[in-house]
Tab-separated table of C-alpha atoms in Angstrom:
chain	number	residue	atom	x	y	z
A	201	MET	CA	-73.053	-16.004	-3.867
A	202	LYS	CA	-70.506	-18.814	-3.382
A	203	LEU	CA	-70.519	-19.480	-7.117
A	204	LEU	CA	-69.899	-15.805	-7.868
A	205	ILE	CA	-66.980	-15.582	-5.428
A	206	PHE	CA	-65.441	-18.738	-6.868
A	207	PHE	CA	-65.806	-17.363	-10.389
A	208	LEU	CA	-64.159	-14.076	-9.437
A	209	PHE	CA	-61.268	-15.962	-7.824
A	210	ILE	CA	-60.711	-17.973	-11.001
A	211	SER	CA	-60.905	-14.836	-13.132
A	212	VAL	CA	-58.311	-12.935	-11.082
A	213	THR	CA	-55.815	-15.775	-10.688
A	214	SER	CA	-56.036	-16.772	-14.327
A	215	PHE	CA	-54.243	-13.554	-15.285
A	216	SER	CA	-51.292	-14.101	-12.921
A	217	GLN	CA	-48.079	-15.106	-14.636
A	218	THR	CA	-45.226	-16.881	-12.875
A	219	VAL	CA	-41.753	-16.826	-14.393
A	220	GLU	CA	-38.993	-18.991	-12.946
A	221	ILE	CA	-35.572	-17.321	-13.066
A	222	VAL	CA	-32.945	-20.051	-13.200
A	223	GLU	CA	-29.424	-18.759	-13.807
A	224	PRO	CA	-26.069	-19.869	-12.415
A	225	TYR	CA	-25.913	-16.932	-9.992
A	226	ILE	CA	-29.542	-16.131	-9.215
A	227	ARG	CA	-32.690	-18.243	-8.869
A	228	GLY	CA	-36.243	-17.329	-7.933
A	229	SER	CA	-39.821	-16.755	-9.060
A	230	LEU	CA	-41.475	-13.655	-10.494
A	231	VAL	CA	-45.264	-13.385	-10.236
A	232	ASN	CA	-46.525	-10.653	-12.544
A	233	GLY	CA	-43.022	-9.213	-12.499
A	234	VAL	CA	-42.818	-9.128	-8.676
A	235	PRO	CA	-40.316	-11.352	-6.798
A	236	LYS	CA	-42.089	-13.952	-4.685
A	237	GLY	CA	-41.002	-16.712	-2.332
A	238	ARG	CA	-37.393	-17.796	-1.930
A	239	TRP	CA	-34.584	-16.328	-4.041
A	240	GLU	CA	-30.959	-17.451	-4.015
A	241	ILE	CA	-28.040	-15.224	-5.025
A	242	CYS	CA	-24.519	-16.640	-5.071
A	243	ASP	CA	-21.100	-16.129	-6.638
A	244	SER	CA	-20.908	-19.544	-8.274
A	245	VAL	CA	-23.069	-22.624	-8.550
A	246	GLY	CA	-23.418	-24.285	-5.165
A	247	ALA	CA	-21.442	-21.592	-3.335
A	248	PRO	CA	-22.775	-19.965	-0.150
A	249	GLY	CA	-24.519	-16.670	-0.718
A	250	LEU	CA	-27.671	-14.667	-0.104
A	251	ILE	CA	-31.107	-16.163	0.459
A	252	VAL	CA	-33.929	-13.640	0.099
A	253	ASP	CA	-37.269	-14.933	1.372
A	254	TYR	CA	-40.021	-12.572	0.244
A	255	SER	CA	-42.710	-14.609	2.001
A	256	THR	CA	-41.177	-14.016	5.448
A	257	GLY	CA	-39.489	-10.703	4.622
A	258	LYS	CA	-35.980	-11.789	5.550
A	259	ILE	CA	-32.561	-11.944	3.924
A	260	HIS	CA	-30.012	-14.517	5.050
A	261	PHE	CA	-26.307	-14.576	4.253
A	262	ARG	CA	-24.357	-17.772	4.665
A	263	GLY	CA	-20.604	-17.813	4.328
A	264	VAL	CA	-17.820	-20.329	4.734
A	265	ASP	CA	-15.706	-20.069	7.865
A	266	THR	CA	-12.203	-19.096	6.739
A	267	SER	CA	-11.458	-16.939	9.785
A	268	LYS	CA	-8.109	-17.396	11.486
A	269	PHE	CA	-6.760	-15.627	14.540
A	270	LEU	CA	-3.358	-15.286	16.172
A	271	VAL	CA	-3.335	-17.673	19.142
A	272	LYS	CA	-0.534	-18.034	21.674
A	273	GLU	CA	0.605	-21.645	21.973
A	274	GLU	CA	1.939	-23.349	25.111
A	275	ASP	CA	5.513	-22.950	23.849
A	276	GLY	CA	5.027	-19.168	23.673
A	277	THR	CA	4.819	-18.910	19.875
A	278	TRP	CA	1.955	-17.283	18.003
A	279	GLN	CA	0.124	-19.305	15.345
A	280	TRP	CA	-2.799	-18.551	13.015
A	281	GLU	CA	-5.697	-20.808	14.001
A	282	SER	CA	-9.437	-21.140	13.618
A	283	LEU	CA	-11.245	-20.556	16.893
A	284	GLN	CA	-14.295	-22.250	18.287
A	285	THR	CA	-15.375	-18.805	19.508
A	286	PRO	CA	-13.408	-15.670	18.543
A	287	ALA	CA	-12.435	-13.089	21.136
A	288	ARG	CA	-15.013	-10.326	21.329
A	289	PHE	CA	-15.840	-7.274	23.348
A	290	PHE	CA	-18.495	-5.527	25.413
A	291	GLY	CA	-18.211	-2.135	23.788
A	292	SER	CA	-14.515	-1.631	24.479
A	293	ILE	CA	-13.560	-0.838	20.882
A	294	ALA	CA	-16.500	1.535	20.475
A	295	LYS	CA	-15.528	3.383	23.659
A	296	LEU	CA	-11.902	3.459	22.606
A	297	GLN	CA	-12.813	4.971	19.243
A	298	SER	CA	-15.576	7.376	20.254
A	299	HIS	CA	-14.346	8.683	23.604
A	300	TYR	CA	-10.576	8.292	23.733
A	301	LEU	CA	-9.227	8.730	20.204
A	302	LYS	CA	-11.008	11.909	19.114
A	303	PHE	CA	-7.749	13.836	19.118
A	304	LEU	CA	-6.803	12.253	15.782
A	305	ALA	CA	-9.723	14.090	14.183
A	306	ASP	CA	-7.970	17.389	14.853
A	307	VAL	CA	-4.638	16.638	13.203
A	308	ARG	CA	-3.587	15.996	9.625
A	309	PHE	CA	-2.793	12.329	10.020
A	310	ASN	CA	-3.638	10.648	6.715
A	311	LYS	CA	-2.448	7.149	7.522
A	312	ILE	CA	-3.573	3.962	9.157
A	313	VAL	CA	-1.714	2.726	12.196
A	314	TRP	CA	-2.594	-0.483	13.944
A	315	LEU	CA	-3.180	-0.760	17.670
A	316	VAL	CA	-2.135	-4.343	18.397
A	317	PHE	CA	-2.679	-5.995	21.764
A	318	GLU	CA	-3.242	-9.338	23.430
A	319	ILE	CA	-6.462	-10.562	25.007
A	320	ASP	CA	-5.531	-12.798	27.914
A	321	ILE	CA	-7.566	-15.747	29.170
A	322	ASP	CA	-8.965	-13.488	31.915
A	323	GLY	CA	-10.545	-11.228	29.275
A	324	LYS	CA	-8.153	-8.337	29.839
A	325	ALA	CA	-6.386	-6.547	26.983
A	326	LYS	CA	-2.644	-6.280	27.577
A	327	LYS	CA	0.714	-5.414	25.968
A	328	PRO	CA	-0.372	-2.762	23.444
A	329	ILE	CA	1.987	-1.821	20.615
A	330	ILE	CA	1.633	0.426	17.569
A	331	ALA	CA	2.246	-1.101	14.137
A	332	GLY	CA	2.840	1.377	11.326
A	333	GLU	CA	4.543	4.718	10.861
A	334	ALA	CA	3.361	7.494	13.151
A	335	PRO	CA	4.994	10.290	15.145
A	336	ASN	CA	5.956	9.370	18.692
A	337	TRP	CA	3.375	11.748	20.158
A	338	VAL	CA	0.608	10.030	18.149
A	339	GLN	CA	1.764	6.609	19.327
A	340	ASN	CA	1.902	7.832	22.921
A	341	ARG	CA	-1.612	9.254	22.742
A	342	ILE	CA	-2.987	6.003	21.301
A	343	ILE	CA	-1.361	3.961	24.067
A	344	GLU	CA	-2.726	6.441	26.612
A	345	ALA	CA	-6.210	6.078	25.131
A	346	PHE	CA	-5.892	2.297	25.266
A	347	THR	CA	-4.930	2.507	28.942
A	348	LEU	CA	-7.888	4.730	29.838
A	349	ALA	CA	-10.499	2.876	27.776
A	350	PRO	CA	-12.760	0.175	29.287
A	351	ASN	CA	-10.959	-3.142	29.401
A	352	ASP	CA	-13.751	-5.680	29.245
A	353	TRP	CA	-13.276	-8.503	26.741
A	354	ILE	CA	-14.342	-12.117	26.327
A	355	ALA	CA	-11.407	-14.423	25.679
A	356	GLY	CA	-11.278	-16.629	22.596
A	357	ILE	CA	-12.110	-20.318	22.915
A	358	SER	CA	-10.356	-23.215	21.194
A	359	ASN	CA	-11.187	-26.870	21.910
A	360	ASN	CA	-13.410	-25.763	24.809
A	361	LYS	CA	-10.525	-23.894	26.474
A	362	THR	CA	-9.892	-20.164	26.716
A	363	VAL	CA	-6.789	-19.047	24.830
A	364	LYS	CA	-4.689	-15.918	24.474
A	365	THR	CA	-5.308	-14.113	21.195
A	366	ARG	CA	-3.921	-11.040	19.472
A	367	VAL	CA	-6.170	-8.296	18.100
A	368	SER	CA	-5.383	-5.510	15.619
A	369	ILE	CA	-7.478	-2.343	15.363
A	370	PRO	CA	-6.844	0.096	12.487
A	371	ILE	CA	-6.911	3.723	13.601
A	372	VAL	CA	-7.578	6.091	10.725
A	373	ASN	CA	-7.971	9.769	10.118
A	374	CYS	CA	-8.077	11.730	6.886
A	375	ARG	CA	-8.889	15.399	6.414
A	376	GLU	CA	-8.948	16.021	2.672
A	377	ASP	CA	-8.329	13.153	0.256
A	378	CYS	CA	-9.347	9.854	1.866
A	379	ASN	CA	-8.892	7.539	-1.118
A	380	ASP	CA	-5.622	6.039	0.127
A	381	VAL	CA	-6.932	5.077	3.535
A	382	ILE	CA	-10.198	3.797	2.072
A	383	GLU	CA	-8.279	1.353	-0.097
A	384	GLN	CA	-6.368	0.170	2.971
A	385	LEU	CA	-9.594	-0.314	4.909
A	386	LYS	CA	-10.834	-2.722	2.256
A	387	ASN	CA	-7.999	-5.106	3.100
A	388	PRO	CA	-8.405	-6.043	6.768
A	389	LEU	CA	-5.682	-8.096	8.430
A	390	VAL	CA	-8.171	-10.650	9.664
A	391	GLU	CA	-10.694	-12.199	7.288
A	392	HIS	CA	-14.014	-12.779	8.991
A	393	GLY	CA	-15.417	-15.499	6.758
A	394	LYS	CA	-18.249	-16.968	8.820
A	395	ALA	CA	-21.393	-14.892	9.021
A	396	LEU	CA	-25.094	-15.453	9.206
A	397	PHE	CA	-27.287	-12.393	9.307
A	398	THR	CA	-30.951	-11.626	8.913
A	399	ILE	CA	-32.470	-8.431	7.559
A	400	SER	CA	-36.096	-8.018	8.623
A	401	LEU	CA	-38.092	-6.116	6.016
A	402	ASN	CA	-40.949	-5.037	8.271
A	403	SER	CA	-41.855	-1.522	9.397
A	404	SER	CA	-38.845	-1.471	11.727
A	405	PRO	CA	-36.121	-3.325	9.785
A	406	THR	CA	-33.233	-4.772	11.745
A	407	ILE	CA	-30.003	-6.339	10.526
A	408	ARG	CA	-28.759	-9.052	12.863
A	409	PHE	CA	-25.317	-10.579	12.583
A	410	LYS	CA	-25.030	-13.959	14.236
A	411	SER	CA	-22.228	-16.429	14.681
A	412	PRO	CA	-21.760	-19.266	17.172
A	413	GLY	CA	-21.075	-17.769	20.581
A	414	SER	CA	-21.363	-14.177	19.395
A	415	ASN	CA	-22.394	-11.367	21.689
A	416	LEU	CA	-24.804	-8.923	20.031
A	417	ASN	CA	-24.525	-5.245	20.878
A	418	SER	CA	-27.204	-2.924	19.476
A	419	ILE	CA	-25.800	0.122	17.697
A	420	VAL	CA	-26.698	2.292	14.738
A	421	THR	CA	-24.203	2.153	11.886
A	422	ARG	CA	-23.869	5.163	9.588
A	423	ASN	CA	-22.618	4.758	6.017
A	424	ALA	CA	-21.058	1.350	6.595
A	425	LEU	CA	-19.673	-0.805	3.790
A	426	PHE	CA	-18.954	-4.482	4.365
A	427	TYR	CA	-17.623	-7.203	2.089
A	428	PHE	CA	-18.524	-10.892	2.243
A	429	GLY	CA	-16.759	-12.977	-0.396
A	430	GLU	CA	-17.706	-11.773	-3.859
A	431	ASN	CA	-20.906	-10.153	-2.566
A	432	GLU	CA	-20.963	-6.604	-1.274
A	433	ILE	CA	-23.510	-5.576	1.322
A	434	LEU	CA	-23.937	-1.803	1.505
A	435	TRP	CA	-26.295	-0.027	3.858
A	436	SER	CA	-26.692	3.639	4.646
A	437	ASN	CA	-28.826	5.353	7.250
A	438	ASP	CA	-28.341	8.674	5.485
A	439	ASP	CA	-29.911	7.462	2.255
A	440	SER	CA	-32.132	4.932	4.054
A	441	ARG	CA	-31.271	2.075	1.746
A	442	ILE	CA	-29.859	-1.403	1.651
A	443	LEU	CA	-28.015	-2.470	-1.489
A	444	VAL	CA	-26.857	-5.960	-2.365
A	445	LYS	CA	-24.255	-6.262	-5.124
A	446	SER	CA	-23.622	-9.686	-6.611
A	447	LYS	CA	-21.882	-10.997	-9.696
A	448	GLY	CA	-24.135	-12.016	-12.563
A	449	ILE	CA	-23.550	-13.483	-15.994
A	450	ASP	CA	-23.257	-10.028	-17.546
A	451	GLY	CA	-21.024	-8.636	-14.802
A	452	THR	CA	-21.719	-7.026	-11.473
A	453	THR	CA	-25.345	-6.058	-10.865
A	454	THR	CA	-26.863	-4.040	-8.061
A	455	GLN	CA	-30.203	-4.872	-6.479
A	456	ILE	CA	-32.002	-2.511	-4.092
A	457	ILE	CA	-33.479	-4.783	-1.430
A	458	LYS	CA	-35.158	-2.301	0.888
A	459	SER	CA	-35.607	1.452	1.219
A	460	ASP	CA	-36.080	2.285	4.880
A	461	SER	CA	-34.109	3.204	7.969
A	462	PHE	CA	-32.858	0.423	10.180
A	463	THR	CA	-30.727	-0.557	13.144
A	464	VAL	CA	-27.651	-2.769	13.112
A	465	GLU	CA	-26.931	-5.245	15.884
A	466	LYS	CA	-23.183	-5.630	15.824
A	467	THR	CA	-20.776	-8.497	16.397
A	468	ILE	CA	-17.189	-9.108	15.450
A	469	PHE	CA	-18.293	-9.466	11.823
A	470	SER	CA	-18.715	-5.722	11.597
A	471	THR	CA	-14.902	-6.140	11.624
A	472	TYR	CA	-12.396	-3.722	13.088
A	473	HIS	CA	-12.950	-0.854	10.651
A	474	TYR	CA	-13.260	2.531	12.328
A	475	LEU	CA	-12.932	5.684	10.237
A	476	ILE	CA	-12.511	8.408	12.848
A	477	LYS	CA	-13.154	11.403	10.599
A	478	CYS	CA	-13.477	12.116	6.915
A	479	ASN	CA	-14.336	15.488	5.369
A	480	SER	CA	-14.207	14.359	1.753
A	481	GLU	CA	-17.177	13.468	-0.464
A	482	ASP	CA	-15.126	10.463	-1.577
A	483	CYS	CA	-15.846	8.949	1.833
A	484	SER	CA	-19.624	9.047	1.448
A	485	GLU	CA	-19.873	5.260	1.283
A	486	VAL	CA	-17.483	4.414	4.082
């Protein structure tokens, strides 16, 4: 019996074929045409990128920290600086968007305006202003919403000290043609360059964003599109899919990583993109 089992094992494994894919932008192993083990996808040789581990069922993204934030110096001036820990929130932006700014969904306001405010060392948001062209009544309503919304933030940290920072939130609404505002959304004021996230590919997939000192808040993201360097990460609860787009030798290629529904645990790296309402099919991937 032992001899027979050993023979069958040799017979089955002898037909397996392993192909090593070694290209400048993608590396990994195919066993009988199926990806196995660790795969690396990057924009250029040696650059940070995606690591897909088929043995553990996880995807990791590693990026370079290029994030800079407006920090108030001791002399009262504002300077762009890297922070040890960026300012973040306990749901304040989500509450502001979902409960206090719904009025913009009922008017034809096809522009982005920026709600700009300071986060003091005590974690309170102060001194709101509106950047961008908008009627006075729209500006007044946004300031009113800011005043009524929960004001519960965590101050930024630099050199182990809390610092005053400035935050900008784009407020968007489009009723018919959303192409203009979509293009603006793809150019955020603040570049969030450092990110490390894991996508679990089990029966209940979860995407986790993690950065040093980040505060995770569990939410479900619908039709969200995020950009990290030259890679695009696209996920959609509606279509139950996760797509990873990366540059290859023959141009941009798209790889479907997982088809399933999932939950997103959110940090600042979900960025400050909030599309309040869009009735156009052109917005299906935003």
